[in-house]
Short mmCIF file of C-alpha atoms in Angstrom, two decimals:
data_model
loop_
_atom_site.label_atom_id
_atom_site.label_comp_id
_atom_site.label_asym_id
_atom_site.label_seq_id
_atom_site.Cartn_x
_atom_site.Cartn_y
_atom_site.Cartn_z
CA UNK K 2 -74.41 8.68 -123.77
CA UNK K 3 -75.19 8.22 -120.08
CA UNK K 4 -78.43 10.19 -120.30
CA UNK K 5 -81.33 8.23 -118.76
CA UNK K 6 -79.43 4.93 -118.76
CA UNK K 7 -79.10 2.73 -115.67
CA UNK K 8 -75.46 3.84 -115.37
CA UNK K 9 -76.58 7.49 -115.33
CA UNK K 10 -78.91 6.83 -112.39
CA UNK K 11 -76.38 4.65 -110.55
CA UNK K 12 -73.72 7.35 -110.93
CA UNK K 13 -76.14 10.01 -109.70
CA UNK K 14 -77.00 7.77 -106.73
CA UNK K 15 -73.32 7.29 -105.85
CA UNK K 16 -72.80 11.05 -105.94
CA UNK K 17 -75.85 11.62 -103.72
CA UNK K 18 -74.51 9.04 -101.26
CA UNK K 19 -71.15 10.79 -101.17
CA UNK K 20 -72.97 14.05 -100.46
CA UNK K 21 -74.82 12.45 -97.53
CA UNK K 22 -78.20 12.38 -99.24
CA UNK K 23 -79.44 8.77 -98.87
CA UNK K 24 -83.04 9.67 -99.75
CA UNK K 25 -81.99 11.09 -103.12
CA UNK K 26 -79.58 8.20 -103.64
CA UNK K 27 -82.41 5.72 -103.08
CA UNK K 28 -84.55 7.47 -105.69
CA UNK K 29 -81.75 7.26 -108.26
CA UNK K 30 -80.97 3.63 -107.48
CA UNK K 31 -84.66 2.78 -107.84
CA UNK K 32 -84.86 4.54 -111.22
CA UNK K 33 -81.75 2.75 -112.44
CA UNK K 34 -83.07 -0.61 -111.25
CA UNK K 35 -86.31 -0.01 -113.12
CA UNK K 36 -84.17 -0.02 -116.27
CA UNK K 37 -81.71 -2.76 -115.23
CA UNK K 38 -83.29 -5.20 -112.78
CA UNK K 39 -80.26 -7.49 -112.64
CA UNK K 40 -77.64 -5.15 -111.13
CA UNK K 41 -76.98 -6.88 -107.80
CA UNK K 42 -74.62 -4.21 -106.47
CA UNK K 43 -77.26 -1.55 -107.09
CA UNK K 44 -79.87 -3.59 -105.20
CA UNK K 45 -77.59 -3.80 -102.17
CA UNK K 46 -76.79 -0.09 -102.48
CA UNK K 47 -80.52 0.72 -102.68
CA UNK K 48 -81.14 -1.22 -99.47
CA UNK K 49 -78.25 0.60 -97.77
CA UNK K 50 -79.59 3.98 -98.92
CA UNK K 51 -83.04 3.13 -97.55
CA UNK K 52 -81.44 2.03 -94.24
CA UNK K 53 -79.37 5.22 -94.05
CA UNK K 54 -82.53 7.22 -94.69
CA UNK K 55 -84.27 5.29 -91.87
CA UNK K 56 -86.68 3.66 -94.32
CA UNK K 57 -86.15 0.30 -92.67
CA UNK K 58 -89.18 -1.48 -94.08
CA UNK K 59 -88.17 -0.57 -97.64
CA UNK K 60 -84.59 -1.71 -96.97
CA UNK K 61 -85.89 -4.98 -95.57
CA UNK K 62 -88.11 -5.57 -98.61
CA UNK K 63 -85.25 -4.96 -101.04
CA UNK K 64 -82.99 -7.36 -99.15
CA UNK K 65 -85.66 -10.05 -98.76
CA UNK K 66 -86.44 -9.84 -102.49
CA UNK K 67 -82.72 -10.06 -103.25
CA UNK K 68 -82.36 -13.12 -101.00
CA UNK K 69 -85.39 -14.73 -102.65
CA UNK K 70 -83.33 -14.71 -105.86
CA UNK K 71 -79.93 -15.46 -104.27
CA UNK K 72 -80.38 -17.02 -100.84
CA UNK K 73 -76.64 -17.69 -100.48
CA UNK K 74 -75.50 -14.09 -100.85
CA UNK K 75 -73.43 -13.39 -97.74
CA UNK K 76 -73.40 -9.62 -98.29
CA UNK K 77 -77.18 -9.44 -98.53
CA UNK K 78 -77.52 -11.63 -95.42
CA UNK K 79 -75.10 -9.41 -93.52
CA UNK K 80 -76.84 -6.23 -94.65
CA UNK K 81 -80.15 -7.70 -93.50
CA UNK K 82 -78.54 -8.72 -90.20
CA UNK K 83 -77.24 -5.18 -89.70
CA UNK K 84 -80.70 -3.82 -90.46
CA UNK K 85 -82.34 -6.18 -87.96
CA UNK K 86 -79.72 -5.25 -85.35
CA UNK K 87 -80.41 -1.56 -85.89
CA UNK K 88 -84.15 -2.00 -85.29
CA UNK K 89 -83.64 -4.26 -82.26
CA UNK K 90 -84.58 -7.59 -83.85
CA UNK K 91 -81.46 -9.26 -82.46
CA UNK K 92 -82.61 -12.89 -82.89
CA UNK K 93 -83.22 -12.25 -86.60
CA UNK K 94 -79.85 -10.48 -86.83
CA UNK K 95 -78.07 -13.48 -85.29
CA UNK K 96 -79.77 -15.80 -87.77
CA UNK K 97 -78.66 -13.65 -90.72
CA UNK K 98 -75.06 -13.38 -89.51
CA UNK K 99 -74.86 -17.12 -88.83
CA UNK K 100 -76.23 -17.88 -92.30
CA UNK K 101 -73.74 -15.46 -93.87
CA UNK K 102 -70.89 -17.12 -91.98
CA UNK K 103 -71.80 -20.51 -93.46
CA UNK K 104 -71.11 -18.95 -96.87
CA UNK K 105 -67.94 -17.04 -96.05
CA UNK K 106 -66.03 -16.39 -92.86
CA UNK K 107 -65.24 -12.69 -92.51
CA UNK K 108 -64.09 -10.89 -89.39
CA UNK K 109 -66.78 -8.21 -89.68
CA UNK K 110 -69.50 -10.88 -89.90
CA UNK K 111 -68.24 -12.44 -86.64
CA UNK K 112 -67.96 -9.00 -85.04
CA UNK K 113 -71.56 -8.14 -85.96
CA UNK K 114 -72.70 -11.55 -84.70
CA UNK K 115 -70.94 -10.82 -81.41
CA UNK K 116 -72.70 -7.48 -81.05
CA UNK K 117 -76.11 -9.06 -81.59
CA UNK K 118 -75.31 -11.91 -79.19
CA UNK K 119 -74.36 -9.32 -76.56
CA UNK K 120 -77.74 -7.63 -76.97
CA UNK K 121 -79.38 -11.02 -76.33
CA UNK K 122 -77.19 -11.42 -73.23
CA UNK K 123 -75.48 -14.46 -74.76
CA UNK K 124 -72.11 -13.47 -73.34
CA UNK K 125 -70.30 -16.74 -74.07
CA UNK K 126 -71.46 -16.70 -77.69
CA UNK K 127 -70.47 -13.05 -78.08
CA UNK K 128 -66.98 -13.76 -76.71
CA UNK K 129 -66.66 -16.67 -79.13
CA UNK K 130 -67.73 -14.47 -82.04
CA UNK K 131 -65.29 -11.68 -81.13
CA UNK K 132 -62.47 -14.23 -80.76
CA UNK K 133 -63.37 -15.68 -84.17
CA UNK K 134 -63.21 -12.18 -85.66
CA UNK K 135 -59.76 -11.71 -84.13
CA UNK K 136 -58.61 -15.13 -85.36
CA UNK K 137 -59.38 -14.01 -88.91
CA UNK K 138 -58.20 -10.42 -88.48
CA UNK K 139 -55.92 -10.01 -85.45
CA UNK K 140 -55.89 -6.20 -85.78
CA UNK K 141 -59.71 -5.83 -85.76
CA UNK K 142 -59.75 -2.93 -83.31
CA UNK K 143 -63.52 -2.87 -82.77
CA UNK K 144 -63.55 -6.58 -81.92
CA UNK K 145 -60.68 -6.08 -79.45
CA UNK K 146 -62.42 -3.13 -77.79
CA UNK K 147 -65.75 -4.93 -77.56
CA UNK K 148 -64.09 -8.07 -76.23
CA UNK K 149 -62.21 -5.97 -73.66
CA UNK K 150 -65.45 -4.33 -72.56
CA UNK K 151 -67.15 -7.73 -72.30
CA UNK K 152 -64.28 -9.23 -70.31
CA UNK K 153 -64.30 -6.22 -67.99
CA UNK K 154 -68.03 -6.64 -67.38
CA UNK K 155 -67.28 -10.23 -66.33
CA UNK K 156 -64.59 -9.06 -63.92
CA UNK K 157 -61.67 -10.31 -66.02
CA UNK K 158 -59.81 -7.03 -65.79
CA UNK K 159 -56.37 -8.41 -66.66
CA UNK K 160 -57.67 -9.79 -69.98
CA UNK K 161 -59.51 -6.53 -70.65
CA UNK K 162 -56.38 -4.47 -69.98
CA UNK K 163 -54.27 -6.78 -72.13
CA UNK K 164 -56.66 -6.27 -75.05
CA UNK K 165 -56.68 -2.51 -74.55
CA UNK K 166 -52.86 -2.51 -74.49
CA UNK K 167 -52.96 -4.28 -77.86
CA UNK K 168 -55.34 -1.63 -79.20
CA UNK K 169 -53.05 1.13 -77.98
CA UNK K 170 -50.05 -0.59 -79.61
CA UNK K 171 -52.01 -0.94 -82.87
CA UNK K 172 -52.66 2.80 -82.82
CA UNK K 173 -48.95 3.65 -82.67
#
């Protein structure tokens, strides 16, 4: 029976998430984790639910506790980086994304790094990050659009238009 088991609470949390109720989802994840403290996916989901419910400090605590147990977890580092980016702590976000990228190179990690570097006005580093994202995933539309916008802001309109042409072609 699922009644009052961790799986019951995790299922209820997933349903609440699907219904757009991150606050309720967080409550169910927390109850499930009280019964099964080792479920890593539920810890990351709890942090995401807190973030989606704008409970940033709680999300940060969950992720920092997770990383205290598993400091090499690229997903936890990226989630923490996204959280820091959302609250404007761009230096901390960059650190998290760079640490995650030493564990595994993923296009989205480079893209997020590029966004945080842009906020810090590190244009060259943001361009490098967006290009790295595109090297791993040539059809990463968000990276192409952001790179085009960045190149346009630097006055490189031909490169910006070329990237936007690629995006348009990808949409067809």
